[in-house]
Coordinates of C-alpha atoms (C1' of nucleotides) in Angstrom, one line a residue:
Chain A
M1 CA 89.3 130.4 57.5
Y2 CA 89.3 129.2 61.1
S3 CA 91.0 131.4 63.8
A4 CA 94.1 130.1 66.1
G5 CA 92.1 132.1 69.0
V6 CA 88.9 134.1 69.8
S7 CA 88.7 137.4 68.0
T8 CA 89.3 141.4 69.5
S9 CA 85.4 141.7 70.0
E10 CA 85.6 138.5 71.8
R11 CA 88.3 138.9 73.8
L12 CA 87.4 143.1 74.4
I13 CA 84.4 142.3 76.2
E14 CA 85.3 139.8 78.8
S15 CA 88.6 141.9 79.5
T16 CA 85.7 144.1 80.3
R17 CA 83.6 141.7 82.2
E18 CA 86.9 141.0 84.5
L19 CA 87.2 144.5 84.9
L20 CA 83.4 145.7 85.3
W21 CA 83.4 142.6 88.6
E22 CA 86.3 143.7 90.0
R23 CA 86.2 147.3 89.9
G24 CA 82.4 148.3 89.1
Y25 CA 81.7 150.0 86.2
V26 CA 83.7 154.1 86.5
G27 CA 86.4 152.5 88.0
T28 CA 86.7 150.4 84.6
S29 CA 88.7 152.5 81.7
P30 CA 89.2 152.0 78.3
K31 CA 92.5 152.3 78.0
A32 CA 92.4 148.9 81.1
I33 CA 90.1 147.8 78.3
L34 CA 92.6 146.8 76.0
E35 CA 95.8 146.2 78.2
R36 CA 94.3 143.6 79.3
S37 CA 92.7 142.4 75.9
G38 CA 95.5 144.0 73.6
A39 CA 93.3 145.4 71.6
G40 CA 94.4 148.7 70.0
Q41 CA 92.8 151.7 70.4
G42 CA 91.0 151.8 67.0
S43 CA 90.0 148.0 67.0
M44 CA 87.4 148.9 70.7
Y45 CA 86.1 152.0 68.8
H46 CA 85.8 149.9 65.1
H47 CA 83.6 147.3 67.0
F48 CA 82.0 149.5 69.6
K49 CA 80.4 152.8 70.2
G50 CA 82.1 153.7 73.2
K51 CA 82.6 152.4 76.6
P52 CA 78.9 152.3 77.4
D53 CA 78.5 150.3 74.6
L54 CA 81.3 147.6 75.7
A55 CA 80.2 147.7 79.2
L56 CA 76.2 146.8 77.2
A57 CA 77.3 143.8 75.5
A58 CA 80.3 142.5 78.7
I59 CA 77.0 143.1 81.2
R60 CA 74.7 141.7 79.3
R61 CA 76.6 138.6 79.2
T62 CA 77.0 138.6 82.6
A63 CA 73.7 138.7 83.0
E64 CA 72.8 136.0 81.3
E65 CA 75.5 133.9 82.8
M66 CA 74.5 134.2 86.0
R67 CA 71.2 133.6 85.9
A68 CA 72.5 130.2 83.1
T69 CA 74.6 129.7 86.9
A70 CA 71.3 130.0 89.2
E71 CA 68.7 127.8 87.2
A72 CA 71.3 124.7 86.5
V73 CA 70.8 124.7 90.8
L74 CA 67.4 125.9 90.9
A75 CA 65.8 123.0 88.7
G76 CA 68.2 120.3 89.6
P77 CA 66.1 117.3 92.1
G78 CA 64.9 117.6 95.7
T79 CA 62.5 119.2 97.2
P80 CA 62.0 123.5 97.5
Y81 CA 64.0 123.7 100.4
E82 CA 66.7 121.4 99.5
R83 CA 66.9 122.9 96.0
I84 CA 67.2 127.1 98.3
E85 CA 69.9 125.7 99.9
A86 CA 71.0 124.2 97.3
Y87 CA 71.1 127.0 95.4
L88 CA 72.1 129.3 99.0
L89 CA 75.1 127.1 99.2
R90 CA 76.5 126.3 96.0
E91 CA 80.0 127.0 95.5
R92 CA 80.8 130.6 95.1
D93 CA 83.9 133.2 95.0
V94 CA 82.3 134.6 97.8
L95 CA 85.6 138.2 98.4
R96 CA 84.4 138.8 94.9
G97 CA 81.2 139.6 95.2
C98 CA 78.3 139.1 93.0
P99 CA 79.2 140.7 89.5
V100 CA 75.4 141.8 88.3
G101 CA 74.7 142.6 91.8
R102 CA 77.4 145.2 92.7
L103 CA 77.5 147.0 89.4
T104 CA 73.3 148.9 91.6
M105 CA 76.0 150.4 93.3
D106 CA 78.1 152.2 90.3
P107 CA 75.9 155.7 89.8
D108 CA 76.8 155.9 85.9
V109 CA 75.3 152.5 86.2
I110 CA 71.7 153.4 87.6
A111 CA 72.2 156.5 86.1
D112 CA 71.8 155.0 82.8
D113 CA 68.3 152.9 81.7
A114 CA 69.9 150.3 78.9
L115 CA 73.0 149.8 81.6
R116 CA 70.6 149.0 83.8
A117 CA 68.2 147.4 82.6
P118 CA 70.0 143.3 82.3
V119 CA 70.8 143.9 85.8
D120 CA 67.3 144.7 86.7
E121 CA 65.9 142.1 84.9
T122 CA 68.2 139.4 86.3
L123 CA 67.6 140.2 90.1
D124 CA 64.2 139.9 89.0
W125 CA 64.5 136.8 86.8
L126 CA 66.3 136.0 90.4
R127 CA 63.3 136.5 93.1
T128 CA 60.1 135.1 90.4
R129 CA 62.1 132.0 89.6
L130 CA 62.4 131.4 93.5
T131 CA 58.9 132.6 94.3
G132 CA 58.1 129.9 92.1
I133 CA 59.5 127.2 93.9
V134 CA 58.7 128.4 97.3
E135 CA 55.4 128.6 96.4
E136 CA 55.5 125.4 95.4
G137 CA 57.2 124.7 98.8
R138 CA 54.2 126.1 100.3
E139 CA 51.3 124.0 98.5
R140 CA 53.5 120.6 99.0
G141 CA 53.0 121.4 102.9
E142 CA 57.1 122.2 103.1
F143 CA 56.4 125.6 104.6
A144 CA 53.9 127.8 106.3
P145 CA 50.8 128.8 105.2
V146 CA 51.1 132.2 106.1
L147 CA 55.0 133.6 104.5
D148 CA 54.9 135.2 101.3
S149 CA 56.1 133.1 98.7
A150 CA 57.3 136.7 96.7
E151 CA 58.5 138.0 99.8
I152 CA 60.7 134.8 101.0
A153 CA 62.6 135.6 97.4
A154 CA 63.2 138.6 98.5
A155 CA 64.8 137.7 101.7
V156 CA 66.0 134.8 99.8
V157 CA 68.3 137.4 96.9
A158 CA 68.9 140.0 99.3
T159 CA 70.9 137.3 102.2
V160 CA 73.2 136.8 99.5
Q161 CA 73.3 140.1 98.1
G162 CA 74.5 140.8 100.9
G163 CA 76.7 138.3 102.2
Y164 CA 78.6 139.8 99.4
V165 CA 78.6 143.6 101.5
L166 CA 79.9 141.8 104.9
A167 CA 81.5 139.3 103.3
R168 CA 84.0 141.5 101.5
A169 CA 83.6 144.2 104.7
S170 CA 85.5 141.7 107.1
G171 CA 87.6 140.0 104.5
S172 CA 86.2 136.6 104.9
P173 CA 83.8 134.6 103.4
A174 CA 82.9 133.6 106.7
A175 CA 80.3 136.6 107.3
F176 CA 78.7 135.5 104.4
D177 CA 78.3 131.6 105.5
A178 CA 77.2 133.1 108.7
G179 CA 74.1 135.0 107.1
V180 CA 73.1 132.3 104.9
R181 CA 72.7 129.4 107.6
G182 CA 70.9 131.9 109.6
L183 CA 68.1 132.3 106.4
L184 CA 68.8 128.7 106.5
A185 CA 67.6 127.9 110.0
L186 CA 64.7 130.2 109.5
L187 CA 63.1 128.7 106.2
A188 CA 63.9 124.7 107.4
P189 CA 60.9 123.0 107.4
R190 CA 59.5 122.3 111.2
E191 CA 57.4 120.5 112.9
R192 CA 54.3 122.3 113.5
Chain B
M1 CA 85.3 184.9 118.3
Y2 CA 82.4 182.7 117.1
S3 CA 82.5 181.6 113.1
A4 CA 79.3 182.4 111.3
G5 CA 79.0 179.3 109.2
V6 CA 81.5 176.2 109.5
S7 CA 84.0 176.1 109.2
T8 CA 86.1 175.1 105.8
S9 CA 87.3 171.9 106.9
E10 CA 84.0 171.2 108.8
R11 CA 82.4 171.3 104.2
L12 CA 84.9 169.5 103.5
I13 CA 84.2 166.2 104.9
E14 CA 79.9 166.6 104.6
S15 CA 80.2 167.8 100.9
T16 CA 82.7 164.1 100.5
R17 CA 80.4 162.1 102.9
E18 CA 77.7 163.3 100.5
L19 CA 79.4 162.3 97.0
L20 CA 81.0 159.1 98.8
W21 CA 77.3 157.8 99.3
E22 CA 76.2 158.9 96.2
R23 CA 79.4 157.8 93.6
G24 CA 81.5 155.8 95.4
Y25 CA 85.5 156.4 96.5
V26 CA 86.7 155.6 92.9
G27 CA 83.4 158.0 91.7
T28 CA 84.1 161.0 93.5
S29 CA 87.5 163.1 92.2
P30 CA 89.1 165.9 95.2
K31 CA 87.7 168.5 91.9
A32 CA 84.6 167.1 92.7
I33 CA 84.2 168.3 96.5
L34 CA 86.0 171.0 96.0
E35 CA 83.1 172.5 93.7
R36 CA 80.6 171.7 96.4
S37 CA 82.0 172.3 99.3
G38 CA 83.3 175.7 98.0
A39 CA 86.6 175.3 99.0
G40 CA 89.5 176.7 97.4
Q41 CA 92.4 173.6 96.0
G42 CA 95.3 175.1 98.6
S43 CA 92.9 174.3 101.4
M44 CA 91.2 170.6 101.0
Y45 CA 95.1 170.2 100.7
H46 CA 96.4 172.3 103.8
H47 CA 94.2 170.7 105.7
F48 CA 94.0 167.1 104.2
K49 CA 97.3 165.3 103.4
G50 CA 95.0 164.4 100.2
K51 CA 91.8 162.4 99.2
P52 CA 92.0 159.0 100.7
D53 CA 93.1 161.3 103.7
L54 CA 89.9 163.1 103.4
A55 CA 88.1 160.2 102.5
L56 CA 89.6 158.5 106.0
A57 CA 87.4 161.5 108.2
A58 CA 84.3 161.4 106.3
I59 CA 84.1 157.7 105.9
R60 CA 84.9 157.6 110.1
R61 CA 82.3 159.9 110.9
T62 CA 79.7 157.9 108.1
A63 CA 80.4 154.7 110.2
E64 CA 79.9 157.1 113.3
E65 CA 76.4 158.0 112.8
M66 CA 75.6 155.1 111.3
R67 CA 76.6 153.0 114.0
A68 CA 74.9 155.9 116.3
T69 CA 71.6 155.9 114.8
A70 CA 71.1 151.7 115.2
E71 CA 72.2 152.1 118.2
A72 CA 69.0 154.2 118.7
V73 CA 66.2 152.1 117.7
L74 CA 68.0 148.5 119.1
A75 CA 68.8 150.4 122.2
G76 CA 64.6 151.3 122.5
P77 CA 61.5 149.8 124.6
G78 CA 60.1 146.3 123.7
T79 CA 60.5 142.6 123.0
P80 CA 63.6 141.7 120.8
Y81 CA 61.3 140.9 118.4
E82 CA 60.3 144.2 118.2
R83 CA 63.3 145.9 118.4
I84 CA 64.5 143.9 115.3
E85 CA 62.1 145.0 114.1
A86 CA 61.1 148.3 114.4
Y87 CA 65.4 147.9 113.1
L88 CA 64.6 146.7 110.2
L89 CA 61.0 149.2 109.3
R90 CA 63.3 152.1 110.4
E91 CA 62.6 154.9 107.5
R92 CA 65.5 154.6 105.2
D93 CA 66.2 156.5 101.9
V94 CA 65.9 153.4 100.6
L95 CA 67.3 154.0 97.0
R96 CA 70.1 156.1 98.3
G97 CA 71.4 152.8 99.4
C98 CA 73.4 152.2 102.7
P99 CA 76.9 154.8 103.1
V100 CA 78.7 152.4 104.7
G101 CA 77.8 149.5 102.5
R102 CA 78.2 150.8 99.5
L103 CA 82.0 151.3 99.8
T104 CA 82.1 147.5 100.1
M105 CA 82.3 148.1 96.5
D106 CA 84.3 150.1 95.9
P107 CA 87.8 148.2 94.6
D108 CA 90.0 151.6 96.2
V109 CA 88.6 151.4 99.4
I110 CA 89.1 147.3 100.4
A111 CA 92.7 147.3 98.6
D112 CA 93.2 150.7 101.6
D113 CA 93.1 148.2 105.1
A114 CA 92.7 152.2 106.9
L115 CA 90.0 153.1 104.4
R116 CA 88.1 149.6 104.7
A117 CA 88.7 149.3 109.0
P118 CA 86.1 151.8 110.1
V119 CA 83.4 150.1 107.4
D120 CA 84.1 146.6 108.6
E121 CA 84.3 147.5 112.8
T122 CA 80.5 149.8 111.8
L123 CA 78.8 145.8 109.8
D124 CA 81.0 144.1 112.6
W125 CA 79.9 146.4 115.5
L126 CA 75.6 146.0 113.8
R127 CA 75.9 142.6 114.0
T128 CA 77.4 141.8 117.0
R129 CA 74.9 143.9 118.8
L130 CA 71.9 141.9 116.9
T131 CA 73.2 139.0 118.2
G132 CA 72.5 140.0 122.3
I133 CA 69.7 140.9 120.5
V134 CA 68.9 137.9 119.2
E135 CA 70.1 135.6 122.0
E136 CA 68.0 137.5 124.6
G137 CA 65.0 136.7 122.7
R138 CA 66.1 132.6 122.6
E139 CA 66.2 132.7 126.4
R140 CA 63.0 134.2 126.7
G141 CA 62.2 131.6 124.4
E142 CA 61.2 134.4 121.7
F143 CA 63.1 132.4 119.4
A144 CA 63.9 128.9 118.6
P145 CA 65.9 127.5 120.7
V146 CA 67.2 125.8 118.0
L147 CA 68.8 128.7 116.2
D148 CA 72.4 130.8 115.9
S149 CA 72.2 134.1 117.3
A150 CA 74.8 135.1 115.4
E151 CA 73.9 133.6 112.2
I152 CA 70.3 135.2 112.8
A153 CA 72.0 138.7 113.5
A154 CA 74.3 138.1 109.7
A155 CA 70.7 137.2 108.4
V156 CA 69.3 139.8 109.6
V157 CA 72.0 142.9 108.9
A158 CA 72.3 140.8 105.2
T159 CA 68.8 141.1 104.0
V160 CA 69.5 144.7 104.5
Q161 CA 72.6 145.5 103.1
G162 CA 71.2 143.5 100.0
G163 CA 67.1 144.8 99.9
Y164 CA 69.1 147.8 99.0
V165 CA 70.8 145.6 96.1
L166 CA 67.3 144.9 95.0
A167 CA 65.6 148.3 95.7
R168 CA 68.4 149.8 93.2
A169 CA 68.3 147.7 90.3
S170 CA 64.8 148.0 89.9
G171 CA 64.8 151.6 91.0
S172 CA 61.8 151.1 93.5
P173 CA 61.8 150.7 97.8
A174 CA 59.2 147.6 96.8
A175 CA 62.2 145.5 96.8
F176 CA 63.3 146.4 100.0
D177 CA 59.9 146.3 101.9
A178 CA 59.6 142.8 100.9
G179 CA 62.5 141.4 102.1
V180 CA 62.8 143.1 104.9
R181 CA 59.3 141.5 105.5
G182 CA 60.0 138.5 104.2
L183 CA 62.9 137.8 107.2
L184 CA 60.1 139.0 109.6
A185 CA 57.5 136.6 108.3
L186 CA 60.9 134.1 109.6
L187 CA 61.3 135.3 112.3
A188 CA 57.8 136.1 114.2
P189 CA 57.5 134.0 117.6
R190 CA 54.6 131.8 116.3
E191 CA 53.0 129.4 118.5
R192 CA 55.0 125.8 118.4
Chain C
dG1 C1' 94.4 179.4 106.0
dT2 C1' 93.1 180.5 101.2
dC3 C1' 94.0 181.3 96.7
dT4 C1' 95.5 181.0 91.7
dA5 C1' 99.2 178.4 89.1
dT6 C1' 101.0 174.7 86.5
dA7 C1' 101.9 169.9 86.4
dG8 C1' 101.7 165.3 84.2
dA9 C1' 99.5 161.6 84.3
dA10 C1' 95.2 159.2 83.0
dC11 C1' 90.1 160.1 80.1
dG12 C1' 87.3 158.8 77.0
dA13 C1' 87.1 159.9 72.1
dT14 C1' 88.7 160.3 66.9
dA15 C1' 91.2 160.7 62.7
dG16 C1' 94.0 158.5 58.9
dA17 C1' 97.5 155.8 58.0
dC18 C1' 98.1 151.0 56.5
Chain D
dG1 C1' 89.8 145.9 60.9
dT2 C1' 94.4 147.0 63.3
dC3 C1' 97.1 150.7 64.2
dT4 C1' 100.0 155.3 66.0
dA5 C1' 99.0 159.6 66.8
dT6 C1' 97.0 163.5 68.1
dC7 C1' 92.6 166.1 71.2
dG8 C1' 90.6 168.5 75.3
dT9 C1' 88.6 167.5 79.4
dT10 C1' 90.0 166.1 84.1
dC11 C1' 92.8 163.4 87.6
dT12 C1' 95.1 164.2 92.0
dA13 C1' 99.2 166.7 93.8
dT14 C1' 102.5 170.6 94.3
dA15 C1' 104.3 175.3 94.4
dG16 C1' 103.9 179.7 95.9
dA17 C1' 102.2 183.9 96.5
dC18 C1' 99.2 186.4 99.5

DNA sequence: GTCTATAGAACGATAGAC
DNA sequence: GTCTATCGTTCTATAGAC
């Protein structure tokens, strides 16, 4: 028998994902999740052990989605520089911030190893993925040999994460764009 | 008549500053502030209109302090590159994150123009200050003329703010250091 | 200026009927 | 599997004594 819509547990997870992105873990209450999902109190505690358990399911899915989105761009065509450029310039809802990175400012997420793990793994995967691309560019002569691939990769991810901070502080995506363009200018292959 | 210790309103502000840094605005309750400061319920509402008012006083002071700390390094001796390097490498309690930047992930701070203002102004001041230093370096020939000073400044601030994210995600300051070193390597004056 | 008492709402979770 | 009812606590704020 096919359901006309989505399952209750599915709606709970999706509503939690939205709220975690908007308000973080500390700022998201079970009550708000229930209101958004349309589920009742009992349903939530039937499908999940509690707020941390539901949040974990939501965070895991968000992390997985972020990874897939990044991979789609990073595995695209072009030189290493062009692929990094594509990643940095890809369309983003800048003022909403990074749904994964923002969780690092949540004390209850950082304090809980299970909740922090998917955040850590995702950002670590991204750095490792970018390290490989930078390394490829170094071997090709696109990037200077003196550069450390892992350090450049960290700088790329940090610029994005920090760009969100600047944009949200100023209420405009302009600061994010400026930081990204600055980094790309520094990274750009130049005649030497 | 001199007080033996600090005033109650002073202790309230300092306790709020600590809690905002550790737990953010949403995660900080008046009750927690009272417990940490040792003040009673009545004292807090005598000196401040409520949580937002007290938080505003705390945020303003933290912003002022951050600006003074940055200025102390940026106004130091050395070439523009050396001063930026000194800023990036200055000792930090990396895992605690930035007491100002972390507030951008707080929905209630971003939603309140009065609370967001000191955050915006501080990061904006920092970018402007760095823009001037980069511009000076460009004029001296330390940085390539093709570089946009404001964009480089934004990249510098973003790397720091994003470095905190990476460090907190991984539970280690190493990722912060890597990003900073990556940026410095890209920025370093090279023979051309 | 500080204290205790109290308020109404929201928090996170559980119980038990259906 | 979903619902309503309820629990004990915390949240933010106010009242009023001292």
